PDB file of C-alpha atoms and ligand atoms in Angstrom:
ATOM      1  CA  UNK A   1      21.765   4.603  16.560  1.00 78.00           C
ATOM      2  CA  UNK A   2      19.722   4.200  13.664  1.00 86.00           C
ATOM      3  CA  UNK A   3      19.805   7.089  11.070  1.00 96.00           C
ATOM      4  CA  UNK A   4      16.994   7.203   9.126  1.00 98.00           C
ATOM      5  CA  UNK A   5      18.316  10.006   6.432  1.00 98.00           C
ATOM      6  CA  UNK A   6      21.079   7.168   5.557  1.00 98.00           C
ATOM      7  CA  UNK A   7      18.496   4.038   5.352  1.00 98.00           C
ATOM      8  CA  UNK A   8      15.856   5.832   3.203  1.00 98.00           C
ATOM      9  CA  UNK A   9      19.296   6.805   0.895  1.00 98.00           C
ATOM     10  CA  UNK A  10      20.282   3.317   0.358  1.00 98.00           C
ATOM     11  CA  UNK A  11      16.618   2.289  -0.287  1.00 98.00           C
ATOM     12  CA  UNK A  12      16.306   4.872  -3.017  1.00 97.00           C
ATOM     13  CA  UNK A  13      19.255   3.955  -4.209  1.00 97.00           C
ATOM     14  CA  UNK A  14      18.110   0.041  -4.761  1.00 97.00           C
ATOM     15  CA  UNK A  15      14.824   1.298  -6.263  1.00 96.00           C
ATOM     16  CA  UNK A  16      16.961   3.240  -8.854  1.00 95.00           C
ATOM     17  CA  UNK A  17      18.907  -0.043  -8.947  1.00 95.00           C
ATOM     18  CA  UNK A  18      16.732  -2.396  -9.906  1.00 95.00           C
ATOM     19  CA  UNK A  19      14.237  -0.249 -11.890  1.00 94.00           C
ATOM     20  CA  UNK A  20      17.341   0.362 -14.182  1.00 91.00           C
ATOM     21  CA  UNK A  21      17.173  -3.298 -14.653  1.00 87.00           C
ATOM     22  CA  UNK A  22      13.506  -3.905 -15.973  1.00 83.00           C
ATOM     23  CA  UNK A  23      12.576  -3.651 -19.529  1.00 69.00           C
ATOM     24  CA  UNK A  24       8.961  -2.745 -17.631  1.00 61.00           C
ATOM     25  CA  UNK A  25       7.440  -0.180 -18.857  1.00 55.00           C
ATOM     26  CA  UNK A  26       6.339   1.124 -15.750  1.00 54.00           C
ATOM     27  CA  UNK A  27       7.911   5.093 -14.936  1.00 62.00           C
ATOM     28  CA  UNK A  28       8.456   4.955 -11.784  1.00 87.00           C
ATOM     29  CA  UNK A  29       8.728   3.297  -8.471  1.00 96.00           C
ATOM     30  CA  UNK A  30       7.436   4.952  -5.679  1.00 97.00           C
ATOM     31  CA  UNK A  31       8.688   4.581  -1.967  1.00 98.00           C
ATOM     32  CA  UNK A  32       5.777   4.393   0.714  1.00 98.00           C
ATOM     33  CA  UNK A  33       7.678   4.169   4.013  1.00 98.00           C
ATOM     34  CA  UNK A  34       5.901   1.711   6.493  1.00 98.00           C
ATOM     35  CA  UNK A  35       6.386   3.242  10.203  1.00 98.00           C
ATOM     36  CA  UNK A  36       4.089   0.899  11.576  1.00 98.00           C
ATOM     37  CA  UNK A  37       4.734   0.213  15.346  1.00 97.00           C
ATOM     38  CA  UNK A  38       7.645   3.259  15.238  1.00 98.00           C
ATOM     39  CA  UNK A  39       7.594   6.530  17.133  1.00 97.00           C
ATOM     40  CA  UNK A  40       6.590  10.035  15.839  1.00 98.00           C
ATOM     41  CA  UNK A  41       9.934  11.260  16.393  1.00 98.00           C
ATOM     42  CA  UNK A  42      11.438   8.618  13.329  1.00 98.00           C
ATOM     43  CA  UNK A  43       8.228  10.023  11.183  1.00 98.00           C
ATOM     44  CA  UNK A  44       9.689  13.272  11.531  1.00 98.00           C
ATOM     45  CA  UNK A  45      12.951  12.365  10.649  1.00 98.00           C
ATOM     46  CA  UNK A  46      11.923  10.956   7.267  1.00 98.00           C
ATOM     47  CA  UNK A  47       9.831  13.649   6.656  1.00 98.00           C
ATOM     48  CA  UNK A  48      13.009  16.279   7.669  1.00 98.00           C
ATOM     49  CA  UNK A  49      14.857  13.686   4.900  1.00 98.00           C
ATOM     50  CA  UNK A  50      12.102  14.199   2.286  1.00 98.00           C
ATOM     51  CA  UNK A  51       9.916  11.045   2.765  1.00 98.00           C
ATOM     52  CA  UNK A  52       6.225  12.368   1.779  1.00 98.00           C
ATOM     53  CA  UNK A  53       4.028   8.451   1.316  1.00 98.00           C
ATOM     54  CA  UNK A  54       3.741   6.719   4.748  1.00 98.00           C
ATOM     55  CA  UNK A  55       2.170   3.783   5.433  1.00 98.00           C
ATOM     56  CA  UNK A  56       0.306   2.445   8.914  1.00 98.00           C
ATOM     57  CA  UNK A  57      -1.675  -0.680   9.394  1.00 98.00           C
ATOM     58  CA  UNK A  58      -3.439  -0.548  12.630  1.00 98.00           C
ATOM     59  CA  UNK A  59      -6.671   1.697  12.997  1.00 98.00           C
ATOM     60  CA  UNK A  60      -5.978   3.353  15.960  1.00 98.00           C
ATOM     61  CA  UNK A  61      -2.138   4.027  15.969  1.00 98.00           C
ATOM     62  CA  UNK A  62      -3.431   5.533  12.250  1.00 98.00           C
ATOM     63  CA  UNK A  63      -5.332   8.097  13.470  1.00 98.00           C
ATOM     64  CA  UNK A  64      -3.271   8.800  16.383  1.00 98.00           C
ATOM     65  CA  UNK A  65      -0.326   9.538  14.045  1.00 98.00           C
ATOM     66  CA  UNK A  66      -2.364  11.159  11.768  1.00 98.00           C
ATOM     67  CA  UNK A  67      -3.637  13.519  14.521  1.00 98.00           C
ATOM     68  CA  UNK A  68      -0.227  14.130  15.678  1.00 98.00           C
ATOM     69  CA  UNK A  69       1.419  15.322  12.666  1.00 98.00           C
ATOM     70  CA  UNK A  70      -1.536  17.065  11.236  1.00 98.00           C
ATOM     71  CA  UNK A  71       0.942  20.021  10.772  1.00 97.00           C
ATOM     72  CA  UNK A  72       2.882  18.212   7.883  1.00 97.00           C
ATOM     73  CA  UNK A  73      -0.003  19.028   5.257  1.00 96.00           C
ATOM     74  CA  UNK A  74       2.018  17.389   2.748  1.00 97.00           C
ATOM     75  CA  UNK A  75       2.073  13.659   3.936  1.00 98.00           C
ATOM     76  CA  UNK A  76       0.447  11.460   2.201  1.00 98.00           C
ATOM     77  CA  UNK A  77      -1.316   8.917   4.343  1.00 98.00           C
ATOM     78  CA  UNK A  78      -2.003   5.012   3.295  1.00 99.00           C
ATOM     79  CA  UNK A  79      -3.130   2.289   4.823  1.00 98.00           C
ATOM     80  CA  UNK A  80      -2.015  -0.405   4.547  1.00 98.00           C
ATOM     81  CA  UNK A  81      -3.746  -3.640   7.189  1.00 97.00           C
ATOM     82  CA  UNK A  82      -6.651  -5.648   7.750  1.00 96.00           C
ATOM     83  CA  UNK A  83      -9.737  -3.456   7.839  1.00 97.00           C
ATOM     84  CA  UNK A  84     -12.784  -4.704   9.668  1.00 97.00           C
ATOM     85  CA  UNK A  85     -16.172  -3.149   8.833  1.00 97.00           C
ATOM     86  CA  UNK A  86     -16.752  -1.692  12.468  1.00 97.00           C
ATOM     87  CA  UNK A  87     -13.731   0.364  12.031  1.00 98.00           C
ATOM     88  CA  UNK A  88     -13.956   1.952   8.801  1.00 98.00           C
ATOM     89  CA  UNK A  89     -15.212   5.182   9.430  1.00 97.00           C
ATOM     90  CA  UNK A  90     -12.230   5.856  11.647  1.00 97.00           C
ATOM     91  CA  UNK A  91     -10.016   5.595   8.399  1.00 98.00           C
ATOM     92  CA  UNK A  92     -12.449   6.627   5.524  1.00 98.00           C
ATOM     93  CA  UNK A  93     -11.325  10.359   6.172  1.00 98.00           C
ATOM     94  CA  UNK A  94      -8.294  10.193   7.843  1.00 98.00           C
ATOM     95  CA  UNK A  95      -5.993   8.885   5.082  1.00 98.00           C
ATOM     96  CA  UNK A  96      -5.922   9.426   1.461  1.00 98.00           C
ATOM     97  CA  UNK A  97      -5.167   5.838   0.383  1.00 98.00           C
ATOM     98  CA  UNK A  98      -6.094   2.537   1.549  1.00 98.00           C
ATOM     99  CA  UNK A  99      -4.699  -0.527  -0.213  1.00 98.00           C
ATOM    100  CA  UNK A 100      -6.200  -3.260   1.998  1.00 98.00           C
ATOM    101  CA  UNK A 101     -10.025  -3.515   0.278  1.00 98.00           C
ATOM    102  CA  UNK A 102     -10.686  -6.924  -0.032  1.00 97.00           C
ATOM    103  CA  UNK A 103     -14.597  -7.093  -0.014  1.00 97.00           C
ATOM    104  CA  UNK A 104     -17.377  -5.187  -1.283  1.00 98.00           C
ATOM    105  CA  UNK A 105     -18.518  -4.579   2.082  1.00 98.00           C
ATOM    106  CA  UNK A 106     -15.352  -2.460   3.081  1.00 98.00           C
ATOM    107  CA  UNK A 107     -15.247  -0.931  -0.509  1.00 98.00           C
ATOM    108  CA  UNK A 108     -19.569   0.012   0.431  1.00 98.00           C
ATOM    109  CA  UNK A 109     -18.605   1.526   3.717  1.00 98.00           C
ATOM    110  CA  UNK A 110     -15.768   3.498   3.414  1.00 98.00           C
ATOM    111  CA  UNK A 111     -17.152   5.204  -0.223  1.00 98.00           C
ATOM    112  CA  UNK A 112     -20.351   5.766   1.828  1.00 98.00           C
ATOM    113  CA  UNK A 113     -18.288   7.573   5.072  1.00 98.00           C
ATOM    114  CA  UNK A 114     -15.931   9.345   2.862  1.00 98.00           C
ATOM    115  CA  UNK A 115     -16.934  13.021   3.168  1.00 97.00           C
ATOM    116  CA  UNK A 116     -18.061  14.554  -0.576  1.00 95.00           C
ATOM    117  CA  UNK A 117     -16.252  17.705  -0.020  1.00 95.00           C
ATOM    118  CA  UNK A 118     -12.689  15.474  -0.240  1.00 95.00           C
ATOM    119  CA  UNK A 119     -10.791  13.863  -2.918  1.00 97.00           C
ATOM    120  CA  UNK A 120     -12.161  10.328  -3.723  1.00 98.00           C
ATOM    121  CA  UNK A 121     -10.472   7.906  -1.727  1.00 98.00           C
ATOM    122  CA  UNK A 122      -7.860   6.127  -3.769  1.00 98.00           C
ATOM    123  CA  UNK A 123      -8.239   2.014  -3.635  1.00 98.00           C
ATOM    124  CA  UNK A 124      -5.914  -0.536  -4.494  1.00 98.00           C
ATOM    125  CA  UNK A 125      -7.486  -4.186  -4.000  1.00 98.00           C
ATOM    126  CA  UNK A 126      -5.613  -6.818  -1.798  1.00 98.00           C
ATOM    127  CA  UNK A 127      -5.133  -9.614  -3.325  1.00 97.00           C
ATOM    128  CA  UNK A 128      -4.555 -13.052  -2.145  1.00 95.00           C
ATOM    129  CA  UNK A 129      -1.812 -14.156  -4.614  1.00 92.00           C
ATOM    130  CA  UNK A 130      -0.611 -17.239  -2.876  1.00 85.00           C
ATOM    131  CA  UNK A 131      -4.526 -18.795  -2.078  1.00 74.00           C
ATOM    132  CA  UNK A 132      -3.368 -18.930   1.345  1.00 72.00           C
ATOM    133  CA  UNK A 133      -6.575 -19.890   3.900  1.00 67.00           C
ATOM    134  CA  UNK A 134      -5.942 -17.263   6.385  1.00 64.00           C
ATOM    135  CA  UNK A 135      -4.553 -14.906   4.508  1.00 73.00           C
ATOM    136  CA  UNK A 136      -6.591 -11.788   3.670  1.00 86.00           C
ATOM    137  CA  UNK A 137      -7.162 -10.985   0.141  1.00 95.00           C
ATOM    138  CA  UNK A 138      -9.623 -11.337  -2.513  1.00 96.00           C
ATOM    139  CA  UNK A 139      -9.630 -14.073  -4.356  1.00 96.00           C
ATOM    140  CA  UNK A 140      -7.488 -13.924  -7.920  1.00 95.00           C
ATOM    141  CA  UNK A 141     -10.631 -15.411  -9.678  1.00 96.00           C
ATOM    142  CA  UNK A 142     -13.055 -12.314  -7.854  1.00 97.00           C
ATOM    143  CA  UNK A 143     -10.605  -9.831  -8.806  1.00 98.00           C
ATOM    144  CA  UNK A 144     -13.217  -8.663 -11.976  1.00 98.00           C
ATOM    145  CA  UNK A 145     -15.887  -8.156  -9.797  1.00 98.00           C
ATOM    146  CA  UNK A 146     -14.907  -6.491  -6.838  1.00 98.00           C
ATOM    147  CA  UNK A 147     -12.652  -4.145  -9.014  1.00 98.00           C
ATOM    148  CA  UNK A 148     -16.397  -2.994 -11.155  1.00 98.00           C
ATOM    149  CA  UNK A 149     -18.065  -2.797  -7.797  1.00 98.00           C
ATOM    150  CA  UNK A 150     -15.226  -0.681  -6.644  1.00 98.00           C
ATOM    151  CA  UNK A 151     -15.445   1.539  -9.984  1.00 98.00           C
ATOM    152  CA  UNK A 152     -18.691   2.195  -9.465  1.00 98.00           C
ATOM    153  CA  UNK A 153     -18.099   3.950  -6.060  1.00 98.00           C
ATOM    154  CA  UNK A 154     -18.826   7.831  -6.684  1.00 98.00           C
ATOM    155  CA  UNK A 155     -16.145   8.572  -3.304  1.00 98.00           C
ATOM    156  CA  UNK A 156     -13.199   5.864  -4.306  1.00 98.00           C
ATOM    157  CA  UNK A 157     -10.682   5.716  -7.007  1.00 98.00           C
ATOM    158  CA  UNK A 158      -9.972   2.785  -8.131  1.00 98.00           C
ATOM    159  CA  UNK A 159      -6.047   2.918  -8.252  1.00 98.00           C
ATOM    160  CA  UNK A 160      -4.713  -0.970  -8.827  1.00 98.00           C
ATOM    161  CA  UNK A 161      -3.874  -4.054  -6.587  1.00 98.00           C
ATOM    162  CA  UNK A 162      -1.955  -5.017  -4.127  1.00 98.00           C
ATOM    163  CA  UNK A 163      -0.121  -8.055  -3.099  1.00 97.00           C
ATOM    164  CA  UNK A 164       1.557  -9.683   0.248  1.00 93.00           C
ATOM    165  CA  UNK A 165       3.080 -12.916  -1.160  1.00 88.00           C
ATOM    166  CA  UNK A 166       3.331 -15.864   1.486  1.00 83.00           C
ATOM    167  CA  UNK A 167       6.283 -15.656   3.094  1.00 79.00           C
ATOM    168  CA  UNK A 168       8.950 -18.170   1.598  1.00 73.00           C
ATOM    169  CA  UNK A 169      13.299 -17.806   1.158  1.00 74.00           C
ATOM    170  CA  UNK A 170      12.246 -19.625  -2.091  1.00 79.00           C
ATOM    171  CA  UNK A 171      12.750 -16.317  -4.983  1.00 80.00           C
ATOM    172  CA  UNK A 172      11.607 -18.378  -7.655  1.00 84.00           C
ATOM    173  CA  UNK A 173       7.757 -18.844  -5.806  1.00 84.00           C
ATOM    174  CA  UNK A 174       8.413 -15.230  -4.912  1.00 86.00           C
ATOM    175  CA  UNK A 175       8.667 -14.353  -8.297  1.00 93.00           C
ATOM    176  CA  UNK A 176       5.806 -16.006  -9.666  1.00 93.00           C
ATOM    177  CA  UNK A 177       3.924 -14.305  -7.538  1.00 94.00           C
ATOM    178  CA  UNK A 178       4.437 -11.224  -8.492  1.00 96.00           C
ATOM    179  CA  UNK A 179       4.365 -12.022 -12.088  1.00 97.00           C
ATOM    180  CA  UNK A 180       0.774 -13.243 -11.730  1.00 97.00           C
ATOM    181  CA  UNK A 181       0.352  -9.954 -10.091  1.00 97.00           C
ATOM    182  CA  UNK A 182       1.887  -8.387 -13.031  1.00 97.00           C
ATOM    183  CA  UNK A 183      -0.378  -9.772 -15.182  1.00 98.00           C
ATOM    184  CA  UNK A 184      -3.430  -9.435 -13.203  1.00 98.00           C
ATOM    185  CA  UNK A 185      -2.508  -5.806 -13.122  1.00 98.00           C
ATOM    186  CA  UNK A 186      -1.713  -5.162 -16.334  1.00 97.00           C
ATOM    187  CA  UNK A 187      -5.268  -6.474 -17.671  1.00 98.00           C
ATOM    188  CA  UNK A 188      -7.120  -4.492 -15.337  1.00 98.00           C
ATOM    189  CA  UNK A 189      -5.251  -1.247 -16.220  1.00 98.00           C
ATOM    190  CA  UNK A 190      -5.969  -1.469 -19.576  1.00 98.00           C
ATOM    191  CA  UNK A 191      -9.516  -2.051 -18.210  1.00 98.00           C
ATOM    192  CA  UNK A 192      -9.483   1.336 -16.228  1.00 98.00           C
ATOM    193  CA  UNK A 193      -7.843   4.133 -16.957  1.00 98.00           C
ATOM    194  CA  UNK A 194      -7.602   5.258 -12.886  1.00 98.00           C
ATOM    195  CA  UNK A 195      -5.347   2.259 -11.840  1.00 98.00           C
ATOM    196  CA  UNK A 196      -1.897   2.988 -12.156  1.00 97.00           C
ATOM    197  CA  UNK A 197      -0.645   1.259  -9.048  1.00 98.00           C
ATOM    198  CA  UNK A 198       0.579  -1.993  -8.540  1.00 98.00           C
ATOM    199  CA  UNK A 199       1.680  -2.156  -4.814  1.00 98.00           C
ATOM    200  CA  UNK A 200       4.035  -4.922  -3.982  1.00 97.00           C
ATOM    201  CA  UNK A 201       7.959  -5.490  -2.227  1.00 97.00           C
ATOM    202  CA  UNK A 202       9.098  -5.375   0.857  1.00 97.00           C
ATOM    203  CA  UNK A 203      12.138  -5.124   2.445  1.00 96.00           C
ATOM    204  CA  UNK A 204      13.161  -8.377   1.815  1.00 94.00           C
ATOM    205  CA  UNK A 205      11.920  -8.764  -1.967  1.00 95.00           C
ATOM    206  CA  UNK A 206      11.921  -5.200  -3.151  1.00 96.00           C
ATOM    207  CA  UNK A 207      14.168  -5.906  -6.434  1.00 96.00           C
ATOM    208  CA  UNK A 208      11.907  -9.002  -7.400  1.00 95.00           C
ATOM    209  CA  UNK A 209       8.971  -6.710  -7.181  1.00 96.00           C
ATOM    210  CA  UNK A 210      10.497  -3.907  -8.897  1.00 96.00           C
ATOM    211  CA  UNK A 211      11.679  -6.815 -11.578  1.00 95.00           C
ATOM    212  CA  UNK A 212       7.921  -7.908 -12.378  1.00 95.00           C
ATOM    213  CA  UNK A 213       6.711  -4.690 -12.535  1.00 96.00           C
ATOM    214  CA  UNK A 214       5.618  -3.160  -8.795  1.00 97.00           C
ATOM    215  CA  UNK A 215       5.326   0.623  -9.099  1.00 97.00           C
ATOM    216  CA  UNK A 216       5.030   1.228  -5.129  1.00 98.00           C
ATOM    217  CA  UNK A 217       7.110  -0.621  -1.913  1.00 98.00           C
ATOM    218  CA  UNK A 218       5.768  -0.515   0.821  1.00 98.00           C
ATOM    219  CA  UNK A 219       9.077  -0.874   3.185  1.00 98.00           C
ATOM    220  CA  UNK A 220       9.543  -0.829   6.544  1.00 98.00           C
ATOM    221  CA  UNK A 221      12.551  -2.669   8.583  1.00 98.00           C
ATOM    222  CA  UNK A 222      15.341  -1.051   5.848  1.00 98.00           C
ATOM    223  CA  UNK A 223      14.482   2.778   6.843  1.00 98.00           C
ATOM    224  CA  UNK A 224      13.149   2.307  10.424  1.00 98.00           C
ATOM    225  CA  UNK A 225      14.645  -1.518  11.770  1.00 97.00           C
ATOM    226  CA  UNK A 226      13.665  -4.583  13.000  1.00 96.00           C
ATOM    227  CA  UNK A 227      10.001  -4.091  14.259  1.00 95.00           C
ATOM    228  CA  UNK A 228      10.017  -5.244  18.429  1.00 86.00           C
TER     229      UNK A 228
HETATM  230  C1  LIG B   1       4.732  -4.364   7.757  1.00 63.98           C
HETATM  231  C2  LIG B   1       4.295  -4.306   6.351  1.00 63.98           C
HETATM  232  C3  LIG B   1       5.201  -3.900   5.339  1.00 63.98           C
HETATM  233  C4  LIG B   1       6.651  -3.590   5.584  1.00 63.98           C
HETATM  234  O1  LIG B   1       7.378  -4.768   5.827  1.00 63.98           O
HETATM  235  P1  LIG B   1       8.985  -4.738   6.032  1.00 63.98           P
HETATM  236  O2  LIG B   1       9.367  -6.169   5.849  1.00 63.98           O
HETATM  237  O3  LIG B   1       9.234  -4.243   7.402  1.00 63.98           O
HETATM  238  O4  LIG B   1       9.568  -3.866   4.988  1.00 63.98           O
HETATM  239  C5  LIG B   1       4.691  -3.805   4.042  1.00 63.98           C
HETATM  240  N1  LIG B   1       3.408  -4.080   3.754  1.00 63.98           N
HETATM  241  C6  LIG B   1       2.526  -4.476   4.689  1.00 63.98           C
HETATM  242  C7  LIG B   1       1.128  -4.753   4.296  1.00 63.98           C
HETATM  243  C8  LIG B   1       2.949  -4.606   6.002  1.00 63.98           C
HETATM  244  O5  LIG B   1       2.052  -5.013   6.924  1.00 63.98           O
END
């Protein structure tokens, strides 16, 4: 039986970890639970532990869940996959954060179907660190742009970037990843004052992300398990 009270614990408990080992001057890590693929019933478990930030990546199973636990007024609702244009309307008022934008078309839509009477929708870019050909992701070198076009959007907020490094047991390619995130980052939030999030870590390579600087994981197998 998994116990999902115990699994967020320990996860906290490596964020506290590893942020104690960073010079960073980033506050604070924050924990976005990913509970894609996983039942209602585990939601409610985290939430019953004190997990607020959970992520989903698949339009519909979004919405469902959102739907579903409509109740719990204080989630907060990311998400986090590949967005196609024909579907953003089904997220643009259904969550409160989406960190997958990774073309002005997606940022155009979704700031033009998020209802006025809401809270901008808050943005983080994807980026595609490691120039990988199928990857999603915006290109490091369009970064710039697509971050002033995104700006410019009256119903976004332009919060920071995000990050899925190729996958590789190699830590030291890991790590430069992130560090080019870092840096990426850190120019851009001097840039704009609204981005304050740099969204990278898994499961697997939470401390390296924590190391160069990530101030949200996004983790999923360590609080809910292996994914079927
Ligand atoms: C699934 C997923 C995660 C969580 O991955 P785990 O390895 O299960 O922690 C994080 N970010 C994104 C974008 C994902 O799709």
């Amino acid at each position: 039986m998994i116990n999902i009270a115990d699994n967020l614990r320990l996860v906290n408990n490596q964020i506290i970890a590893a942020s104690s080992k960073t010079t960073s001057s980033t506050s604070k890590v924050s924990l976005l639970a990913v509970s894609k693929t996983k039942p209602i019933s585990l939601i409610q478990q985290a939430y019953a532990a004190g997990q607020r930030h959970f992520g989903e990546n698949y339009v519909q199973e979004t919405v469902e869940k959102v739907q579903q636990l409509a109740e719990l007024t204080d989630i907060t609702w990311h998400f986090i996959g590949p967005l196609q244009a024909n579907k953003t309307k089904l997220i643009a008022n259904n969550v409160t954060w989406v960190h997958s934008v990774d073309r002005e078309k997606i940022a155009k839509r979704l700031n033009q179907q998020r209802d006025i009477n809401i809270t901008p929708l808050n943005v983080c870019l994807q980026v595609n660190i490691s120039g990988e050909q199928s990857k999603s992701g915006v290109a490091v070198t369009e970064v710039a742009k697509l971050a002033e076009f995104i700006n410019n959007c009256e119903n976004l907020c332009l919060r920071g970037l995000m990050a899925i490094p190729e996958k590789t047991k190699d830590k030291i390619a890991a790590r430069d990843s992130f560090r080019q995130m870092q840096t990426l980052f850190n120019q851009l939030s001097h840039q704009y004052p609204s981005v304050d999030t740099l969204s990278m870590g898994m499961s697997n390579d939470m401390d390296i992300a924590i190391e160069c600087g990530s101030t949200m994981i996004r983790v999923g197998t360590a609080i809910f398990g292996a994914r079927s």
